[in-house]
Amino acid sequence: MGVVVRPLAQRHWFRHSIPLAIFVLLLLYLSARILGALSGCESGAQACIPEVLPPFQVQQELGALVAPEREELPCLEPQGMLGRMMRPFRASLNPAGDVELSQYLAGWRELVKLLAPLGSIFAFATSEAFTKVQALEARVRGPDAEHYTSLAAMAAWERRAGLLERPGTAPRDSARSSGSRTLLLLHRALRWSQLCLHRVATGALGGPDAGVQCSDAYGTALAPHHPWLIRQAARLAFLAFPGRGRLLQLSCPGTTEAEARTALARAAGTLEDVYNRTQGLLAELGLLQLA
């Protein structure tokens, strides 16, 4: 007689609340982990596929924009937000057709500074990218620095030393990835950043907002390398993406919308040049399947 029987409704609620709570926690975990994966495949992702697309060619779509009256916008000057990023990236393209790693990484540092204030999804992505930048910088400045002056030199050295991963495999500890694999993941993130900025700069008035355009860029550049759950969580995260006006204001402050769009398109063009050079080298060296 001393046994207390729970009401049927209470037991029913308790039985169904557990899987619901697990689902919510899983979604929150995926959102945090997966947004960080925007800069490349996670080491345990089995659904990653090799890059097989040719170098991406961005069409110039600035015909509808009004050219700025000023000869050079402040944000494009050497100390401007975009100028600080463009200068080292341009310098990374040496006349011999290679990519200088120290300048490439300096450009990435400035790109992180540009993207980090633009919202939580960029904060996660740039945090992950910055970790990879630091890992490569440790090699550029480490005891084997003479072999890490450029992309081609790094790949040749790591191949001779047996440091390159076998295609389709990933190190258990991402910190032990080869420099070539780390650069490949940064390379994919650079494409996403370039596509996102270009589409924000050239999007038609009244057309899709920045969140839609950068989500589409993610679908082109990174989604093919991510498992299904990561792709779904990333698409949800883009719903909270800042608008085009906010992106333009932060990237080129104190200018008109047309001026900011033109400046951002020029910056995206620089990223495209670096992407195309890097893509060609990675393909030539047989490194596109490292991750």
Tab-separated table of C-alpha atoms in Angstrom:
chain	number	residue	atom	x	y	z
A	1	MET	CA	0.000	0.000	0.000
A	2	GLY	CA	3.015	2.297	0.432
A	3	VAL	CA	3.937	2.235	-3.272
A	4	VAL	CA	3.383	5.588	-5.030
A	5	VAL	CA	2.261	5.229	-8.637
A	6	ARG	CA	3.175	8.145	-10.915
A	7	PRO	CA	0.321	9.568	-12.963
A	8	LEU	CA	0.235	8.213	-16.518
A	9	ALA	CA	0.824	11.652	-18.072
A	10	GLN	CA	3.898	12.252	-15.923
A	11	ARG	CA	5.440	8.903	-16.863
A	12	HIS	CA	4.649	9.545	-20.530
A	13	TRP	CA	6.351	12.980	-20.411
A	14	PHE	CA	9.406	11.596	-18.634
A	15	ARG	CA	9.786	8.739	-21.110
A	16	HIS	CA	9.751	11.112	-24.121
A	17	SER	CA	11.767	13.952	-22.586
A	18	ILE	CA	14.996	11.940	-22.476
A	19	PRO	CA	15.413	11.426	-26.246
A	20	LEU	CA	14.376	15.045	-26.828
A	21	ALA	CA	17.040	16.310	-24.438
A	22	ILE	CA	19.647	14.103	-26.083
A	23	PHE	CA	18.667	15.457	-29.503
A	24	VAL	CA	18.946	19.092	-28.350
A	25	LEU	CA	22.356	18.498	-26.782
A	26	LEU	CA	23.547	16.729	-29.914
A	27	LEU	CA	22.418	19.629	-32.076
A	28	LEU	CA	24.205	22.167	-29.858
A	29	TYR	CA	27.357	20.036	-29.900
A	30	LEU	CA	27.273	19.704	-33.665
A	31	SER	CA	26.683	23.439	-34.121
A	32	ALA	CA	29.769	24.286	-32.053
A	33	ARG	CA	32.033	21.588	-33.509
A	34	ILE	CA	30.821	21.828	-37.048
A	35	LEU	CA	31.060	25.564	-37.460
A	36	GLY	CA	34.728	25.159	-36.613
A	37	ALA	CA	34.958	22.605	-39.382
A	38	LEU	CA	34.162	25.278	-41.967
A	39	SER	CA	37.865	25.671	-42.568
A	40	GLY	CA	38.329	22.047	-43.597
A	41	CYS	CA	37.515	18.402	-42.895
A	42	GLU	CA	37.616	17.224	-39.323
A	43	SER	CA	40.182	14.492	-38.854
A	44	GLY	CA	37.490	11.916	-38.126
A	45	ALA	CA	35.141	12.803	-40.969
A	46	GLN	CA	34.755	9.758	-43.171
A	47	ALA	CA	32.616	11.470	-45.791
A	48	CYS	CA	35.351	13.797	-47.041
A	49	ILE	CA	36.028	13.474	-50.742
A	50	PRO	CA	39.038	14.584	-52.805
A	51	GLU	CA	38.999	17.938	-54.567
A	52	VAL	CA	38.523	17.259	-58.269
A	53	LEU	CA	37.235	20.572	-59.569
A	54	PRO	CA	39.431	22.753	-61.798
A	55	PRO	CA	40.622	26.147	-60.544
A	56	PHE	CA	37.615	28.291	-59.843
A	57	GLN	CA	37.170	31.288	-62.114
A	58	VAL	CA	35.101	34.130	-60.700
A	59	GLN	CA	33.203	36.184	-63.263
A	60	GLN	CA	33.318	39.909	-62.816
A	61	GLU	CA	29.830	41.162	-62.026
A	62	LEU	CA	30.460	44.789	-61.190
A	63	GLY	CA	28.630	46.299	-64.149
A	64	ALA	CA	25.709	47.396	-61.986
A	65	LEU	CA	27.922	49.168	-59.453
A	66	VAL	CA	28.930	52.793	-59.558
A	67	ALA	CA	32.701	53.235	-59.689
A	68	PRO	CA	34.033	55.171	-56.693
A	69	GLU	CA	35.103	58.756	-57.290
A	70	ARG	CA	38.165	58.498	-55.056
A	71	GLU	CA	41.363	57.182	-56.592
A	72	GLU	CA	41.998	54.839	-53.667
A	73	LEU	CA	39.612	54.051	-50.847
A	74	PRO	CA	41.024	54.118	-47.298
A	75	CYS	CA	40.174	50.450	-46.735
A	76	LEU	CA	42.308	49.504	-49.769
A	77	GLU	CA	45.354	51.487	-48.681
A	78	PRO	CA	48.300	49.641	-47.079
A	79	GLN	CA	46.968	50.286	-43.565
A	80	GLY	CA	43.317	49.789	-44.459
A	81	MET	CA	41.309	46.732	-43.469
A	82	LEU	CA	41.314	45.191	-46.937
A	83	GLY	CA	44.693	46.554	-47.960
A	84	ARG	CA	46.463	44.842	-45.039
A	85	MET	CA	45.035	41.535	-46.208
A	86	MET	CA	45.590	41.961	-49.943
A	87	ARG	CA	49.239	43.027	-49.761
A	88	PRO	CA	50.745	39.819	-48.269
A	89	PHE	CA	48.470	37.586	-50.339
A	90	ARG	CA	49.677	39.327	-53.503
A	91	ALA	CA	53.269	39.035	-52.304
A	92	SER	CA	52.807	35.287	-51.844
A	93	LEU	CA	52.506	34.845	-55.630
A	94	ASN	CA	56.169	34.773	-56.626
A	95	PRO	CA	57.311	35.226	-60.246
A	96	ALA	CA	58.381	31.584	-60.479
A	97	GLY	CA	54.762	30.432	-60.187
A	98	ASP	CA	55.057	29.178	-56.613
A	99	VAL	CA	53.336	30.316	-53.382
A	100	GLU	CA	55.543	31.803	-50.652
A	101	LEU	CA	54.330	30.333	-47.366
A	102	SER	CA	55.340	33.169	-45.027
A	103	GLN	CA	53.406	35.739	-47.076
A	104	TYR	CA	50.465	33.371	-47.565
A	105	LEU	CA	50.177	32.885	-43.810
A	106	ALA	CA	50.537	36.633	-43.179
A	107	GLY	CA	47.617	37.168	-45.554
A	108	TRP	CA	45.579	34.584	-43.674
A	109	ARG	CA	46.251	36.362	-40.385
A	110	GLU	CA	44.759	39.541	-41.822
A	111	LEU	CA	41.839	37.626	-43.336
A	112	VAL	CA	41.055	36.227	-39.886
A	113	LYS	CA	41.033	39.762	-38.474
A	114	LEU	CA	38.628	40.812	-41.217
A	115	LEU	CA	36.194	37.920	-40.804
A	116	ALA	CA	36.211	37.364	-37.037
A	117	PRO	CA	33.951	40.356	-36.132
A	118	LEU	CA	31.337	39.402	-38.733
A	119	GLY	CA	29.389	36.937	-36.624
A	120	SER	CA	29.551	33.709	-34.667
A	121	ILE	CA	29.841	31.449	-37.698
A	122	PHE	CA	32.900	33.380	-38.887
A	123	ALA	CA	34.309	33.348	-35.356
A	124	PHE	CA	34.210	29.548	-35.246
A	125	ALA	CA	35.627	29.224	-38.756
A	126	THR	CA	38.426	31.714	-38.265
A	127	SER	CA	39.384	30.194	-34.915
A	128	GLU	CA	39.859	26.828	-36.628
A	129	ALA	CA	41.709	28.448	-39.537
A	130	PHE	CA	43.983	30.350	-37.171
A	131	THR	CA	44.984	27.072	-35.510
A	132	LYS	CA	46.080	25.765	-38.905
A	133	VAL	CA	47.934	29.016	-39.641
A	134	GLN	CA	49.855	28.637	-36.389
A	135	ALA	CA	50.670	25.000	-37.173
A	136	LEU	CA	52.164	25.978	-40.530
A	137	GLU	CA	54.015	28.950	-39.041
A	138	ALA	CA	55.684	26.575	-36.580
A	139	ARG	CA	57.140	24.730	-39.559
A	140	VAL	CA	58.067	27.895	-41.454
A	141	ARG	CA	60.049	29.070	-38.415
A	142	GLY	CA	61.110	25.679	-37.067
A	143	PRO	CA	64.288	23.608	-37.383
A	144	ASP	CA	63.327	22.511	-40.912
A	145	ALA	CA	62.454	26.037	-42.033
A	146	GLU	CA	64.642	25.798	-45.141
A	147	HIS	CA	62.181	23.229	-46.527
A	148	TYR	CA	59.101	25.346	-45.800
A	149	THR	CA	59.766	28.452	-47.850
A	150	SER	CA	57.124	27.726	-50.472
A	151	LEU	CA	54.338	25.306	-51.294
A	152	ALA	CA	56.402	23.369	-53.841
A	153	ALA	CA	59.448	23.165	-51.568
A	154	MET	CA	57.302	21.959	-48.653
A	155	ALA	CA	55.593	19.261	-50.728
A	156	ALA	CA	58.892	17.996	-52.142
A	157	TRP	CA	60.491	17.807	-48.703
A	158	GLU	CA	57.548	16.100	-47.013
A	159	ARG	CA	57.304	13.550	-49.824
A	160	ARG	CA	61.027	12.708	-49.544
A	161	ALA	CA	60.783	12.499	-45.760
A	162	GLY	CA	57.725	10.243	-45.864
A	163	LEU	CA	55.571	12.785	-44.022
A	164	LEU	CA	52.638	12.910	-46.431
A	165	GLU	CA	49.456	11.094	-45.445
A	166	ARG	CA	48.064	8.379	-47.669
A	167	PRO	CA	44.989	9.520	-49.628
A	168	GLY	CA	41.801	8.858	-47.690
A	169	THR	CA	43.502	8.642	-44.296
A	170	ALA	CA	43.705	11.237	-41.551
A	171	PRO	CA	46.025	11.466	-38.534
A	172	ARG	CA	44.393	10.789	-35.188
A	173	ASP	CA	45.952	13.978	-33.860
A	174	SER	CA	45.387	16.918	-36.211
A	175	ALA	CA	48.460	18.613	-34.726
A	176	ARG	CA	50.554	15.893	-36.380
A	177	SER	CA	49.182	16.544	-39.873
A	178	SER	CA	51.697	17.231	-42.584
A	179	GLY	CA	52.170	20.831	-43.620
A	180	SER	CA	50.817	19.974	-47.064
A	181	ARG	CA	47.566	18.577	-45.637
A	182	THR	CA	47.173	21.566	-43.334
A	183	LEU	CA	47.616	23.935	-46.261
A	184	LEU	CA	45.048	22.003	-48.304
A	185	LEU	CA	42.433	22.561	-45.595
A	186	LEU	CA	43.297	26.269	-45.430
A	187	HIS	CA	43.087	26.374	-49.212
A	188	ARG	CA	39.496	25.106	-49.162
A	189	ALA	CA	38.567	27.634	-46.487
A	190	LEU	CA	40.125	30.383	-48.608
A	191	ARG	CA	37.846	29.443	-51.481
A	192	TRP	CA	34.789	29.686	-49.243
A	193	SER	CA	35.913	33.094	-47.948
A	194	GLN	CA	36.604	34.341	-51.475
A	195	LEU	CA	33.280	33.137	-52.841
A	196	CYS	CA	31.390	34.582	-49.884
A	197	LEU	CA	33.008	38.021	-50.118
A	198	HIS	CA	32.652	38.140	-53.897
A	199	ARG	CA	28.956	37.297	-53.816
A	200	VAL	CA	28.294	39.829	-51.070
A	201	ALA	CA	30.095	42.478	-53.124
A	202	THR	CA	28.361	41.762	-56.419
A	203	GLY	CA	24.915	40.605	-55.316
A	204	ALA	CA	22.012	42.362	-57.025
A	205	LEU	CA	20.010	44.905	-55.052
A	206	GLY	CA	16.918	43.210	-53.717
A	207	GLY	CA	18.438	39.794	-54.362
A	208	PRO	CA	19.439	37.121	-51.825
A	209	ASP	CA	21.054	38.498	-48.680
A	210	ALA	CA	24.558	37.716	-47.484
A	211	GLY	CA	23.500	34.707	-45.430
A	212	VAL	CA	22.002	32.968	-48.454
A	213	GLN	CA	24.966	33.829	-50.673
A	214	CYS	CA	27.600	32.713	-48.175
A	215	SER	CA	25.607	29.556	-47.479
A	216	ASP	CA	25.638	28.839	-51.211
A	217	ALA	CA	29.403	29.468	-51.186
A	218	TYR	CA	29.736	26.939	-48.380
A	219	GLY	CA	27.789	24.446	-50.472
A	220	THR	CA	30.244	24.920	-53.323
A	221	ALA	CA	33.551	25.043	-51.457
A	222	LEU	CA	33.255	23.009	-48.266
A	223	ALA	CA	30.037	21.000	-48.102
A	224	PRO	CA	31.371	18.300	-50.488
A	225	HIS	CA	34.045	17.556	-47.867
A	226	HIS	CA	31.708	17.365	-44.855
A	227	PRO	CA	29.362	14.621	-43.591
A	228	TRP	CA	25.606	15.113	-43.939
A	229	LEU	CA	25.046	16.184	-40.307
A	230	ILE	CA	27.723	18.858	-40.563
A	231	ARG	CA	26.167	20.231	-43.741
A	232	GLN	CA	22.740	20.478	-42.127
A	233	ALA	CA	24.043	22.201	-38.997
A	234	ALA	CA	26.055	24.664	-41.089
A	235	ARG	CA	22.970	25.602	-43.119
A	236	LEU	CA	21.071	26.312	-39.893
A	237	ALA	CA	23.922	28.496	-38.634
A	238	PHE	CA	23.774	30.680	-41.745
A	239	LEU	CA	20.268	31.773	-40.742
A	240	ALA	CA	21.891	34.046	-38.145
A	241	PHE	CA	24.407	35.473	-40.624
A	242	PRO	CA	24.834	39.296	-40.629
A	243	GLY	CA	23.286	41.246	-43.489
A	244	ARG	CA	25.137	42.612	-46.494
A	245	GLY	CA	25.133	46.147	-45.108
A	246	ARG	CA	26.896	45.038	-41.930
A	247	LEU	CA	29.549	43.144	-43.892
A	248	LEU	CA	30.202	46.106	-46.164
A	249	GLN	CA	30.377	48.546	-43.255
A	250	LEU	CA	32.921	46.449	-41.365
A	251	SER	CA	35.106	45.678	-44.377
A	252	CYS	CA	35.256	49.228	-45.747
A	253	PRO	CA	34.030	51.767	-43.154
A	254	GLY	CA	33.274	55.380	-44.006
A	255	THR	CA	32.350	54.726	-47.657
A	256	THR	CA	29.208	54.528	-49.732
A	257	GLU	CA	27.685	51.134	-50.481
A	258	ALA	CA	28.913	51.265	-54.079
A	259	GLU	CA	32.458	52.076	-52.952
A	260	ALA	CA	32.446	49.323	-50.339
A	261	ARG	CA	31.127	46.820	-52.872
A	262	THR	CA	33.835	47.716	-55.372
A	263	ALA	CA	36.564	47.491	-52.725
A	264	LEU	CA	35.311	44.139	-51.456
A	265	ALA	CA	35.170	42.791	-55.010
A	266	ARG	CA	38.817	43.795	-55.521
A	267	ALA	CA	39.788	42.011	-52.309
A	268	ALA	CA	37.868	38.910	-53.422
A	269	GLY	CA	39.719	39.085	-56.732
A	270	THR	CA	43.042	38.939	-54.905
A	271	LEU	CA	41.876	35.883	-52.975
A	272	GLU	CA	40.799	34.319	-56.270
A	273	ASP	CA	44.280	34.821	-57.730
A	274	VAL	CA	45.847	33.128	-54.709
A	275	TYR	CA	43.302	30.314	-54.795
A	276	ASN	CA	43.873	29.626	-58.498
A	277	ARG	CA	47.669	29.581	-58.144
A	278	THR	CA	47.463	27.273	-55.113
A	279	GLN	CA	44.883	25.001	-56.731
A	280	GLY	CA	47.061	24.553	-59.796
A	281	LEU	CA	50.108	23.690	-57.708
A	282	LEU	CA	48.237	21.260	-55.463
A	283	ALA	CA	46.873	19.486	-58.538
A	284	GLU	CA	50.288	19.379	-60.210
A	285	LEU	CA	51.904	17.979	-57.073
A	286	GLY	CA	49.159	15.387	-56.517
A	287	LEU	CA	48.111	16.784	-53.143
A	288	LEU	CA	44.385	17.370	-53.626
A	289	GLN	CA	43.509	13.971	-52.131
A	290	LEU	CA	45.406	14.386	-48.872
A	291	ALA	CA	42.129	15.242	-47.091
